[in-house]
Tab-separated table of C-alpha atoms in Angstrom:
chain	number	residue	atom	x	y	z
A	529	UNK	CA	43.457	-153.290	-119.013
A	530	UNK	CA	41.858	-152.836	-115.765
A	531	UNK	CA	39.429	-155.681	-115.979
A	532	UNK	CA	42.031	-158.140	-117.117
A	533	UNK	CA	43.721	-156.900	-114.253
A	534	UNK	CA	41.357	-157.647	-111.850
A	535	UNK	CA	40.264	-160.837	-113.343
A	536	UNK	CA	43.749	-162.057	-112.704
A	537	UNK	CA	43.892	-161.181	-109.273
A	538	UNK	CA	40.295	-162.827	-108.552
A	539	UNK	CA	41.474	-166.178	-110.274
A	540	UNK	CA	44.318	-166.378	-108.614
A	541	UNK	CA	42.636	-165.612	-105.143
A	542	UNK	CA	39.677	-167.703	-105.898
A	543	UNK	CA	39.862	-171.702	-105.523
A	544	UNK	CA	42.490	-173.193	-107.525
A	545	UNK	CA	43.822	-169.917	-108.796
A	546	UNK	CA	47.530	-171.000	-107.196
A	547	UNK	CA	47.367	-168.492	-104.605
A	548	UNK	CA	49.688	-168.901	-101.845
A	549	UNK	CA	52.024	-171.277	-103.444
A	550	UNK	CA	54.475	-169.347	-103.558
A	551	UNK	CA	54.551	-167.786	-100.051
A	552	UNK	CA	54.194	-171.506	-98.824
A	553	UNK	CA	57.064	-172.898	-100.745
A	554	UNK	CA	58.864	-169.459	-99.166
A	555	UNK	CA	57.731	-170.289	-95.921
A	556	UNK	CA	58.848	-174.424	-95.988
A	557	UNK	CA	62.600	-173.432	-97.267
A	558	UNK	CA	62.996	-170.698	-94.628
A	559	UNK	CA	61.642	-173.036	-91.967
A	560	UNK	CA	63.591	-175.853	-92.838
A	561	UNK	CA	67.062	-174.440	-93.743
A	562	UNK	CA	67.687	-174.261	-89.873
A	563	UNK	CA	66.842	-177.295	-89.512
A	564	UNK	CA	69.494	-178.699	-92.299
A	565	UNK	CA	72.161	-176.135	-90.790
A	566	UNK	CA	72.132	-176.897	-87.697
A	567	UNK	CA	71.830	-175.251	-84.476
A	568	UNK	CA	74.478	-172.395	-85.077
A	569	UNK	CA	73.032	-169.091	-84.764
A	570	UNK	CA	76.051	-167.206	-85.844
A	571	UNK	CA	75.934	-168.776	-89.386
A	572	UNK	CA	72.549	-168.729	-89.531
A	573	UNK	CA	72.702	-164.793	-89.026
A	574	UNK	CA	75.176	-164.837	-91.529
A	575	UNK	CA	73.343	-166.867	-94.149
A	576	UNK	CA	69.924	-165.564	-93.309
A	577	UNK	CA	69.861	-162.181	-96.435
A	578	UNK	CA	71.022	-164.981	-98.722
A	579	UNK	CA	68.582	-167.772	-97.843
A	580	UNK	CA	65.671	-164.982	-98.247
A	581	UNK	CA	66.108	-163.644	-101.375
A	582	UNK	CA	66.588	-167.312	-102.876
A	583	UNK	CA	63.781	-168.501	-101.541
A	584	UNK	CA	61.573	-165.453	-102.999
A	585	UNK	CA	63.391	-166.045	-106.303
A	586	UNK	CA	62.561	-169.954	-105.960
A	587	UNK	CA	59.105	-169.299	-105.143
A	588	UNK	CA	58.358	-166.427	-107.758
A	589	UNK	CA	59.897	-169.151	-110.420
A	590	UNK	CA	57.203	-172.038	-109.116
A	591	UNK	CA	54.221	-169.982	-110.131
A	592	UNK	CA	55.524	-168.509	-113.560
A	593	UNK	CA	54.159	-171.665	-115.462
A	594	UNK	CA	50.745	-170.558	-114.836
A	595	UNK	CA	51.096	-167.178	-115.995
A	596	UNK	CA	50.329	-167.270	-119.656
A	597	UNK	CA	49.952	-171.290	-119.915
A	598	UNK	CA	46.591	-171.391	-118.164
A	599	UNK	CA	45.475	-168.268	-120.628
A	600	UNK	CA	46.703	-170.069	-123.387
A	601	UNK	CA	44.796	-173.288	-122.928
A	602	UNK	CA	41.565	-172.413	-122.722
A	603	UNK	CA	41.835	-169.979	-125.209
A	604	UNK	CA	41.857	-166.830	-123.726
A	605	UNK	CA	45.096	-165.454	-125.048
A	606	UNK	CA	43.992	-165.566	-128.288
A	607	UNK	CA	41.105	-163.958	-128.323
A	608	UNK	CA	42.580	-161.633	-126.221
A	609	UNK	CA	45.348	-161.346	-128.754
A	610	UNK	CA	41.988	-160.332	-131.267
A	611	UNK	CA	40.654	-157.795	-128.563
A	612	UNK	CA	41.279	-154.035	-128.428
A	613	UNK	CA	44.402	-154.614	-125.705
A	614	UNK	CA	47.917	-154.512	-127.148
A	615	UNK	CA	50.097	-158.283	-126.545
A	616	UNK	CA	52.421	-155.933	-124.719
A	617	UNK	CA	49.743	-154.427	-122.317
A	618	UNK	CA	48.616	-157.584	-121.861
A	619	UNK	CA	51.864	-159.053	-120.825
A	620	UNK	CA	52.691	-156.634	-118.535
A	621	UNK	CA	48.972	-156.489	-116.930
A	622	UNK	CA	49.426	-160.018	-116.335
A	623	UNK	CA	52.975	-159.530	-114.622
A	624	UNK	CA	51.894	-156.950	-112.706
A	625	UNK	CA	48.866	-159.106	-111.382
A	626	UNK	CA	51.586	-162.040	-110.986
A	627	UNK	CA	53.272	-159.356	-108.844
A	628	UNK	CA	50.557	-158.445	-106.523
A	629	UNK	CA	49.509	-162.106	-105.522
A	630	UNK	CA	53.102	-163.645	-105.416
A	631	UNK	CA	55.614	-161.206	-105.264
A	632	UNK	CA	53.989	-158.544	-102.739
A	633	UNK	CA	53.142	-161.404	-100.199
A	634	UNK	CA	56.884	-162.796	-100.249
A	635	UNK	CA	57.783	-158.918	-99.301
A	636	UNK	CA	55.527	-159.547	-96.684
A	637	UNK	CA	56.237	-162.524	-95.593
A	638	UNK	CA	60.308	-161.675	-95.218
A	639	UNK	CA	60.619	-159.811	-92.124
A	640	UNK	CA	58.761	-162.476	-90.385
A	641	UNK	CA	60.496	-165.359	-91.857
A	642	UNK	CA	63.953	-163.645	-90.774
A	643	UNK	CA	63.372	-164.274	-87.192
A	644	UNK	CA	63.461	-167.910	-87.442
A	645	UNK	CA	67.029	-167.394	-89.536
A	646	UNK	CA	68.058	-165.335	-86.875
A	647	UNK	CA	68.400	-162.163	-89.176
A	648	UNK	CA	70.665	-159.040	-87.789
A	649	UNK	CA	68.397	-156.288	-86.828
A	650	UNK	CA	69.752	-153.881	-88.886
A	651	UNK	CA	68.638	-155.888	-91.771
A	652	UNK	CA	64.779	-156.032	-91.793
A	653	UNK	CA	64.100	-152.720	-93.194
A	654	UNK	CA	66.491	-153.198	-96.322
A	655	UNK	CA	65.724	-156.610	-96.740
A	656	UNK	CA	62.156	-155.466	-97.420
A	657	UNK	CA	62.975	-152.904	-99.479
A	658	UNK	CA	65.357	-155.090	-102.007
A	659	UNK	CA	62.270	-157.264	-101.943
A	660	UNK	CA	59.767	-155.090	-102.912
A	661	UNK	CA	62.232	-153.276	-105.649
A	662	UNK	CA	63.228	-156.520	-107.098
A	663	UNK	CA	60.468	-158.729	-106.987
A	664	UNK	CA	58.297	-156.759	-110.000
A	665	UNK	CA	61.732	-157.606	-112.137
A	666	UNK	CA	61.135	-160.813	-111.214
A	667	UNK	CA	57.327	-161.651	-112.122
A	668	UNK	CA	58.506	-159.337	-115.653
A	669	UNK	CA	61.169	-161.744	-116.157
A	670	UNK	CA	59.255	-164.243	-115.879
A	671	UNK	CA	56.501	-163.000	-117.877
A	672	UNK	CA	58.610	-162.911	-120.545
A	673	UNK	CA	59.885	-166.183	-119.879
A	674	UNK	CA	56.144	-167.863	-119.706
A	675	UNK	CA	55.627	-165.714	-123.356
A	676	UNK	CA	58.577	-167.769	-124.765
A	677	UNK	CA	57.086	-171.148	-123.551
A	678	UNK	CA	53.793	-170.321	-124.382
A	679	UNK	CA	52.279	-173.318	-126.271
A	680	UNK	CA	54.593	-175.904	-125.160
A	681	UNK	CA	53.153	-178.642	-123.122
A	682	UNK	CA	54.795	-178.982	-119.530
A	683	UNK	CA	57.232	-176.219	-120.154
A	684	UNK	CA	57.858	-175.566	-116.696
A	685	UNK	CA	61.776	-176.777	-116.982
A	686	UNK	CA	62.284	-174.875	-120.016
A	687	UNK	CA	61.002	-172.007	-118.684
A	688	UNK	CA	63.323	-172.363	-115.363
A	689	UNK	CA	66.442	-172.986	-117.488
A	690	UNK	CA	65.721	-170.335	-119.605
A	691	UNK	CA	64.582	-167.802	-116.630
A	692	UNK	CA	67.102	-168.706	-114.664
A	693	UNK	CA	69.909	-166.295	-115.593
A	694	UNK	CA	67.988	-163.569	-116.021
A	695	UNK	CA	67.287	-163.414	-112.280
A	696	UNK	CA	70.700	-164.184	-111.063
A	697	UNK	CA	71.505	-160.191	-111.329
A	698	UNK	CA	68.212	-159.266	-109.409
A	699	UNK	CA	69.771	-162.341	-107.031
A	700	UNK	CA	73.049	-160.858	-106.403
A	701	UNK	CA	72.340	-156.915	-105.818
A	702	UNK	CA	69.457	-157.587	-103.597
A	703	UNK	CA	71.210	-160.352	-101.529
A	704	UNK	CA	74.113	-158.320	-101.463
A	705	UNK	CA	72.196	-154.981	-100.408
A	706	UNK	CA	70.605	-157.176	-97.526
A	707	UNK	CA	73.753	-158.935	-96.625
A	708	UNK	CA	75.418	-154.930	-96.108
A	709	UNK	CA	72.525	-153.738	-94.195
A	710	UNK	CA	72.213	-156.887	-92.060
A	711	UNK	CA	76.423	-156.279	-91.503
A	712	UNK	CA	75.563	-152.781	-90.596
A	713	UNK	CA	77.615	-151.292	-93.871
A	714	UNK	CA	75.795	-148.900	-96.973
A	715	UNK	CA	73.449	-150.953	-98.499
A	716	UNK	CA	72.753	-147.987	-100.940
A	717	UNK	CA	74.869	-148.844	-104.077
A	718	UNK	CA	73.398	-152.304	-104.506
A	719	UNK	CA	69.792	-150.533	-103.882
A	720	UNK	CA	70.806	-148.447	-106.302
A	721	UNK	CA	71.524	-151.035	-108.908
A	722	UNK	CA	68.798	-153.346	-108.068
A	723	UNK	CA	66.407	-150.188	-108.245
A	724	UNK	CA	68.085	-150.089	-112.211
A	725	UNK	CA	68.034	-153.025	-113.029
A	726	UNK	CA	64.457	-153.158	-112.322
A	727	UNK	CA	63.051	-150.097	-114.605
A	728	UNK	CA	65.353	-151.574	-117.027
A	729	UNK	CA	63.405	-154.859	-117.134
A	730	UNK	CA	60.034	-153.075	-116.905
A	731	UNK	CA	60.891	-150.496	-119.606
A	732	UNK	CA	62.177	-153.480	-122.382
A	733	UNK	CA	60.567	-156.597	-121.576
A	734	UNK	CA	57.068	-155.817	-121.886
A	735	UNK	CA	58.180	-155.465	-125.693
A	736	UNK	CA	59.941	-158.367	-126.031
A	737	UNK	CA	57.568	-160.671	-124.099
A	738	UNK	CA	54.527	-159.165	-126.870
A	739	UNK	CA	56.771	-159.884	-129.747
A	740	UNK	CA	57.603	-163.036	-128.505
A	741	UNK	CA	54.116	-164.064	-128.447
A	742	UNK	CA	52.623	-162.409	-130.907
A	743	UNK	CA	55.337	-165.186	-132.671
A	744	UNK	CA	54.172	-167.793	-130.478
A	745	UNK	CA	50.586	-167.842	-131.042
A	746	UNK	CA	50.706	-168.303	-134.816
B	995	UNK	CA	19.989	-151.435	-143.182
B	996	UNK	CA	22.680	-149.388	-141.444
B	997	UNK	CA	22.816	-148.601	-137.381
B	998	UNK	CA	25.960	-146.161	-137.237
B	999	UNK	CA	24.672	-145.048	-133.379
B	1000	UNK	CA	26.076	-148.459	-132.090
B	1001	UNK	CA	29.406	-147.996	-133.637
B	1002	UNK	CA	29.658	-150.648	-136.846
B	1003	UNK	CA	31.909	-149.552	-139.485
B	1004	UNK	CA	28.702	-149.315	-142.123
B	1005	UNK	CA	29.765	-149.483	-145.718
B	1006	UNK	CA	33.180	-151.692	-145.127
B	1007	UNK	CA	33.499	-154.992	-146.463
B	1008	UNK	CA	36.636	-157.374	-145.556
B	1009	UNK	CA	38.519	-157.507	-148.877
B	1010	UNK	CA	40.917	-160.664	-148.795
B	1011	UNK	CA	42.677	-160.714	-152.314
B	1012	UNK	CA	45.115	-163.545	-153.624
B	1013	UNK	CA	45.944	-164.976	-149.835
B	1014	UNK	CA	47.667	-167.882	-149.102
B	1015	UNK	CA	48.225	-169.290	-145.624
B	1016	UNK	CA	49.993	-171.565	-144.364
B	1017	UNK	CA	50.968	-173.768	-140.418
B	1018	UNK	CA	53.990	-174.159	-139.489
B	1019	UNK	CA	56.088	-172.895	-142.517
B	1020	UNK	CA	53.559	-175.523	-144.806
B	1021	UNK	CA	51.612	-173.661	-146.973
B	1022	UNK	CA	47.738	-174.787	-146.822
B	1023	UNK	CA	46.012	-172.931	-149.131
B	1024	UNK	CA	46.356	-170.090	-151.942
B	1025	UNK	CA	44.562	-167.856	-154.060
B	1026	UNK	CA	41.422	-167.918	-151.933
B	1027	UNK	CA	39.448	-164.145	-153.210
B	1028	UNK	CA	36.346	-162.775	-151.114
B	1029	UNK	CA	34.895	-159.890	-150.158
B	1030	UNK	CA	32.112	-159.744	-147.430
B	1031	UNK	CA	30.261	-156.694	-147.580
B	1032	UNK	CA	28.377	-155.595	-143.990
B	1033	UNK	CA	25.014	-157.529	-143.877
B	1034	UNK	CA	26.179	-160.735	-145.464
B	1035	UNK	CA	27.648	-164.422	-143.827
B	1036	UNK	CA	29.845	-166.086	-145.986
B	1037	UNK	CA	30.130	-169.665	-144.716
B	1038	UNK	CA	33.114	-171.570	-145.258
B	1039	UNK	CA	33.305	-175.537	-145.927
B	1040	UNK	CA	36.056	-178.160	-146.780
B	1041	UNK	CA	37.071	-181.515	-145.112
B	1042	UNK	CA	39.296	-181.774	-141.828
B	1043	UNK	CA	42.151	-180.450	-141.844
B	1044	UNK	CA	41.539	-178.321	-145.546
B	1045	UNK	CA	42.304	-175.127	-143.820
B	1046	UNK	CA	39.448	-173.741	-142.187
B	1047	UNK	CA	40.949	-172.967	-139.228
B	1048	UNK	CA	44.128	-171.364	-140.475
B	1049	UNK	CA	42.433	-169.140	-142.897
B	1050	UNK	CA	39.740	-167.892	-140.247
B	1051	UNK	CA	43.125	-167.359	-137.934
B	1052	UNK	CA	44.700	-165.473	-140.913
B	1053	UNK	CA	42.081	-162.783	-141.356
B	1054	UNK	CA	41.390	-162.551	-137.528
B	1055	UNK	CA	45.187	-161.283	-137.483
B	1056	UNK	CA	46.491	-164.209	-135.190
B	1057	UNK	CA	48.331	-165.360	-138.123
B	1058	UNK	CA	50.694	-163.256	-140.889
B	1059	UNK	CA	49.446	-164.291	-144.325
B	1060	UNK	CA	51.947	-165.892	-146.354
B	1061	UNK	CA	50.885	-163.911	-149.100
B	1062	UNK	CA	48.109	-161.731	-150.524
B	1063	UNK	CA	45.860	-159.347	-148.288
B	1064	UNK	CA	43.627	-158.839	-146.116
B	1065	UNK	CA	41.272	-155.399	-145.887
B	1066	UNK	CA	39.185	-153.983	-143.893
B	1067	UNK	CA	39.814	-156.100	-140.737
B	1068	UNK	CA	41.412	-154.087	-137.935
B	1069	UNK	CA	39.340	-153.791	-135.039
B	1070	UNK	CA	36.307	-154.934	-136.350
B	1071	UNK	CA	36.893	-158.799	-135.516
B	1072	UNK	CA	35.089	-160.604	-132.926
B	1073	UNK	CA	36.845	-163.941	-132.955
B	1074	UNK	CA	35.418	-167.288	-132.045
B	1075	UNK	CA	37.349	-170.625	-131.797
B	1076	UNK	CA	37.253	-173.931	-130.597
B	1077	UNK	CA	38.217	-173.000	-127.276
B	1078	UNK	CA	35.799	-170.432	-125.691
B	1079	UNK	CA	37.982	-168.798	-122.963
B	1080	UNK	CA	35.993	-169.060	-120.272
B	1081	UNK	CA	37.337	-169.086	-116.306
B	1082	UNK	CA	35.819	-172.042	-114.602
B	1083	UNK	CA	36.171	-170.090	-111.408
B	1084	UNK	CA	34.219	-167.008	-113.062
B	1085	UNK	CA	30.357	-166.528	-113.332
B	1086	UNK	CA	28.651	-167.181	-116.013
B	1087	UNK	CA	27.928	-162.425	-115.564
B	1088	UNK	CA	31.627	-162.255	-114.440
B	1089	UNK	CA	33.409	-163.822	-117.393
B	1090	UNK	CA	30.854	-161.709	-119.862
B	1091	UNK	CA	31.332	-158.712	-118.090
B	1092	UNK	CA	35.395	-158.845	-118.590
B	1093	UNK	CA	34.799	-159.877	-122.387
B	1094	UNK	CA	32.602	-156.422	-122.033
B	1095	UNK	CA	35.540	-154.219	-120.724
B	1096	UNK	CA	37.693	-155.580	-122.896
B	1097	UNK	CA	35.924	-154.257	-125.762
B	1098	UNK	CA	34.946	-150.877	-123.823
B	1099	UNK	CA	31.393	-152.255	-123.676
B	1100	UNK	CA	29.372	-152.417	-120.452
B	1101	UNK	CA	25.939	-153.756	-121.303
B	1102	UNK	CA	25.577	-157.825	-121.154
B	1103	UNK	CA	21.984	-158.113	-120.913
B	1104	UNK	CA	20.706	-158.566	-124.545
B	1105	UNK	CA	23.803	-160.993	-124.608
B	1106	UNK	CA	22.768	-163.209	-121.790
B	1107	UNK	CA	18.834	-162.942	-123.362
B	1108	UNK	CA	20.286	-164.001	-126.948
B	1109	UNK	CA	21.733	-167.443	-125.814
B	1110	UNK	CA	18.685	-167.839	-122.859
B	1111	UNK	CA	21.456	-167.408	-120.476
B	1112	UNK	CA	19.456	-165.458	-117.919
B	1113	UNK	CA	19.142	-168.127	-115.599
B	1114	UNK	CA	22.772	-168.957	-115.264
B	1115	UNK	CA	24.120	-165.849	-114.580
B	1116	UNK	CA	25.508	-166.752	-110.927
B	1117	UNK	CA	26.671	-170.266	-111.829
B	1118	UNK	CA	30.302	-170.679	-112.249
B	1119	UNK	CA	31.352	-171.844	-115.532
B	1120	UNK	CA	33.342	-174.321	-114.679
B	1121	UNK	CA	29.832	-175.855	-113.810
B	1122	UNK	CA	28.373	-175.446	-117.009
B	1123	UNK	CA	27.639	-178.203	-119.549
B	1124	UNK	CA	29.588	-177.931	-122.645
B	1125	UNK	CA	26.481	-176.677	-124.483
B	1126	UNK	CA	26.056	-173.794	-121.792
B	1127	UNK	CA	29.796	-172.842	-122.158
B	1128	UNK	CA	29.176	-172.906	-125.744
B	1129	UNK	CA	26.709	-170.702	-125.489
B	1130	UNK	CA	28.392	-167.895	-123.081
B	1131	UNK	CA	31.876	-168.456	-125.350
B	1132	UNK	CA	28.687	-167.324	-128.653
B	1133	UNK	CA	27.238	-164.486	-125.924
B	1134	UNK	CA	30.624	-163.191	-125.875
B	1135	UNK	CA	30.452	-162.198	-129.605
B	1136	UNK	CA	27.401	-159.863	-128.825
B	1137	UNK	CA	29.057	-158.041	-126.150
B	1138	UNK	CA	32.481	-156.991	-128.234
B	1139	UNK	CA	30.782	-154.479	-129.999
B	1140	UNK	CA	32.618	-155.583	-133.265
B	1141	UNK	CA	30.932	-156.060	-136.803
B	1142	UNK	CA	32.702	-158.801	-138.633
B	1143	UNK	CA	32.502	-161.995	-136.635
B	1144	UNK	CA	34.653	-164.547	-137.732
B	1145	UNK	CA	33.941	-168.045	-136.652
B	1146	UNK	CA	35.431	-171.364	-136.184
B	1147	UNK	CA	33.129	-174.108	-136.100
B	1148	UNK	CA	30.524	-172.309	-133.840
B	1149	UNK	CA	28.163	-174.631	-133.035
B	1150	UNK	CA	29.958	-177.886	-131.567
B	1151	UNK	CA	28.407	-179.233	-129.018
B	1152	UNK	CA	25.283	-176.740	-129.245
B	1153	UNK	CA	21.479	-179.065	-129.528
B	1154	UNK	CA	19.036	-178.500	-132.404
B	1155	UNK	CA	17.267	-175.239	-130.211
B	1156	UNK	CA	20.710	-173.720	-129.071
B	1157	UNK	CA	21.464	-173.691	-132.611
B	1158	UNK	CA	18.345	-171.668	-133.842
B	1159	UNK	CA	19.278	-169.221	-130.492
B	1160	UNK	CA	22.585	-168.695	-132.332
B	1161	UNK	CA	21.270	-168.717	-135.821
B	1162	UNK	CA	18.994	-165.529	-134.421
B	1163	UNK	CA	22.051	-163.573	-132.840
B	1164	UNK	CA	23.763	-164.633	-136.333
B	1165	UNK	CA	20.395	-163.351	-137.998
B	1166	UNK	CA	20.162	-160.272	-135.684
B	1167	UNK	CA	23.527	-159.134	-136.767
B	1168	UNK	CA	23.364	-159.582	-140.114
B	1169	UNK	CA	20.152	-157.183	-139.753
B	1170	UNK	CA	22.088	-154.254	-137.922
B	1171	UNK	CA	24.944	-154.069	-140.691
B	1172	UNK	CA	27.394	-157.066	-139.609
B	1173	UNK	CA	29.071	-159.456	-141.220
B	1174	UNK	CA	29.768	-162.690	-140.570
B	1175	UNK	CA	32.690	-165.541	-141.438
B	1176	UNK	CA	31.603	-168.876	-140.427
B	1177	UNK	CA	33.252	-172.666	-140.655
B	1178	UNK	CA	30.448	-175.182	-140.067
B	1179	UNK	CA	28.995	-178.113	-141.592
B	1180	UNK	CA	25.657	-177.609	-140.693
B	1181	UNK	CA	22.866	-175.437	-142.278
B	1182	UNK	CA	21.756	-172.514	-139.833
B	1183	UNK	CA	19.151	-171.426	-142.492
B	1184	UNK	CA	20.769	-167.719	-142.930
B	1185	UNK	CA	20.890	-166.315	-146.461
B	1186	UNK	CA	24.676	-167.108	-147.024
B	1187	UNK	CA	27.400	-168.091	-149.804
B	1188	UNK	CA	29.458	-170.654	-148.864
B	1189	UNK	CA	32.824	-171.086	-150.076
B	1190	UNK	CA	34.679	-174.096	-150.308
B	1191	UNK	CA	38.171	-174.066	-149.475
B	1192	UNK	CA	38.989	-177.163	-150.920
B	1193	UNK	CA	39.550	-175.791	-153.918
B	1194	UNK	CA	42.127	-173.560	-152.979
B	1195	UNK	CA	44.538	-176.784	-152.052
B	1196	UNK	CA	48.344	-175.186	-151.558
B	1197	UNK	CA	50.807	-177.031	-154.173
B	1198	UNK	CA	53.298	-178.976	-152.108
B	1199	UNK	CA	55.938	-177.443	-153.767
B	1200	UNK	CA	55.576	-173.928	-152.559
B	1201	UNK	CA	57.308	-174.678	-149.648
B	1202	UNK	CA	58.296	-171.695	-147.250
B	1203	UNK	CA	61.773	-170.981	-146.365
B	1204	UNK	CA	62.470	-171.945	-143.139
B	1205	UNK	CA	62.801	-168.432	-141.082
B	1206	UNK	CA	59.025	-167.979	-141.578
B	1207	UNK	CA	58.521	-168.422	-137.434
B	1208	UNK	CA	60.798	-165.366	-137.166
B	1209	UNK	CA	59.341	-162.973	-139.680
């Protein structure tokens, strides 16, 4: 478990590996939605939790093709699939690797990206902290979403579409936890939820992603 | 001819009784019967597209038999396909080593030595030729640990002296109490019954019902 582990995370640093995708495609939406705004400050400050978390979620979603699909085609998955390591393990080895190099870096990356949106002080330390408890739902998610497209040639839309609303309740409670903080209200019942939703997603979809492809690689 | 100290399962043989298998929902072949005791190399041989493949991904547990059984195959499979799994962006050491871990082993030396690897250990494999990454995909079957290898077409792309390096680790296992399941065309010169698959042709009309993907 541990070497697959830190395989993934040496791909994905090494050349090629798709590090920093993400966190760029983060970094061009923040930079440019002032830009397509305009030059209001006090709608920017509004807007800014929003514009944060969706592009995290949008960047998370660019890298989730590669998650299994690169596995799969050269072969890997199945004979890992024939190896000691349970399909579930596996899965949620992989997601947690996923995590580390695109998920962890957009947590990161979010306080300093809120200065150009012109984020309300008060936000910064919750906005970090929906990130960081909702990102691992959404590299699970996705992990599950990559098993069900496993095996299917340029499945990246699929895979979007069928992702897609299985993030929006991550989306909403941790936009709406940042939105409270940045307003200066209780941002704890959204945490709260987000923080649920979460375990819930790590507790069941491990499961369903390994059945899913244990289907999938017949 | 029986080493228990490096783990092999001495004594089992894969059973596969009455199995039929089939791709996507189409049944491919039935009835096939074999047992491979530890020691032995049955080789398996048929035409393109007879089944080979399937049945080899059948008893290495990828696939669910459409019917019939198969014994005496969990965790004992090393499994070898087409595809070898490497990471270009590994070494030649690095990708071995995770195959190692994987299987709980740690020791890749008599791998690399088997397959003349030795020299390539710090090249990445994305710079190998296909008969090197051949070669390290074969290594990886040393360093698993397991006793029934089960093979699909093994050496494609190898030349006539990679061949005889593979026919030795095929040899050398044999010796210590494995077994192995081969499709190939060629002759490796092991001591081995071959059985032809082509005989076990699926009747079109035993069609599966249509839920099979769900099962």
């Amino acid at each position: 478990m541990r070497a697959l582990f830190f395989r993934d995370l040496a791909l994905a640093l090494r050349a090629g590996g798709g590090f920093g995708l993400g966190l760029a495609f983060f970094l061009i939406v923040v930079v440019l939605v002032p830009f397509s705004v305009g030059p209001q400050s006090a709608l920017l400050t509004q807007i800014a939790p929003g514009v944060l978390w969706l592009g995290a979620l949008l960047a998370c979603l660019l890298s989730l093709d590669r998650l299994l699909a690169v596995d799969w085609e050269d072969g890997a998955l199945d004979l890992l699939a024939t190896s000691p390591l349970p399909l579930e393990g596996i899965v949620a080895v992989k997601a947690a690797a996923h995590w580390v190099t695109t998920g962890l870096p957009l947590v990161l990356a979010a306080p300093v990206l809120g200065v150009l949106l012109n984020l309300a002080p008060s936000g910064y330390g919750v906005l970090v902290l929906s990130l960081a408890l909702g990102t691992p739902a959404l590299s699970m998610i996705g992990a599950f979403g990559a098993a069900l497209t496993v095996g299917i040639k340029r499945g990246g839309l699929l895979l979007s579409l069928l992702v897609l609303p299985l993030y929006v309740p991550t989306l909403i409670f941790g936009a709406e936890a940042a939105r409270r903080a940045a307003q200066g209200l209780d941002p704890s019942t959204p945490l709260f939820l987000l923080a649920g939703i979460t375990l819930a997603v790590l507790a069941a979809m491990p499961f369903a992603a390994g059945a899913v492809l244990r289907v999938n690689l017949r | 001819m029986c080493l228990r100290a490096i783990g092999y399962g001495c004594g089992m043989e894969l059973k596969v009784t009455d199995l039929a298998v089939g791709r996507g929902g189409a049944p491919v072949l039935a009835g096939v019967s074999f047992s491979l005791p530890g020691g032995q190399a049955l080789v398996l041989r048929g035409p393109n597209g007879s089944g080979k493949t399937t049945l080899l991904r059948t008893v290495a547990g990828l696939q669910v038999p459409m019917a019939g059984q198969v014994h005496g195959a969990e965790d004992r499979i090393a499994y070898a396909a087409h595809a070898d799994g490497l990471k270009a962006a590994l070494t030649v050491a690095e990708n071995l080593r995770f195959w190692a871990s994987v299987f709980g082993q740690s020791d890749i030396a008599p791998a690399l030595a088997a397959f003349d690897l030795e020299d390539l250990v710090e090249r990445r494999a994305g710079q190998l030729s296909a008969g090197q990454k051949r070669r390290l995909g074969l290594a990886r079957l040393m360093v698993t640990g397991r006793d029934v290898w089960v093979l699909d077409e093994p050496t494609v792309s190898l030349d006539a002296a990679s061949v005889a390096l593979f026919a030795d680790a095929v040899r050398g296992h044999l010796a210590r109490g494995g077994s192995a399941l081969m499709a190939t065309h060629i002759d490796l010169g092991i001591e081995a019954e071959t059985l032809d698959v082509s005989g076990f042709r699926a009747a079109a009309a035993q069609m599966a019902s249509t839920d099979e993907a769900f099962l």
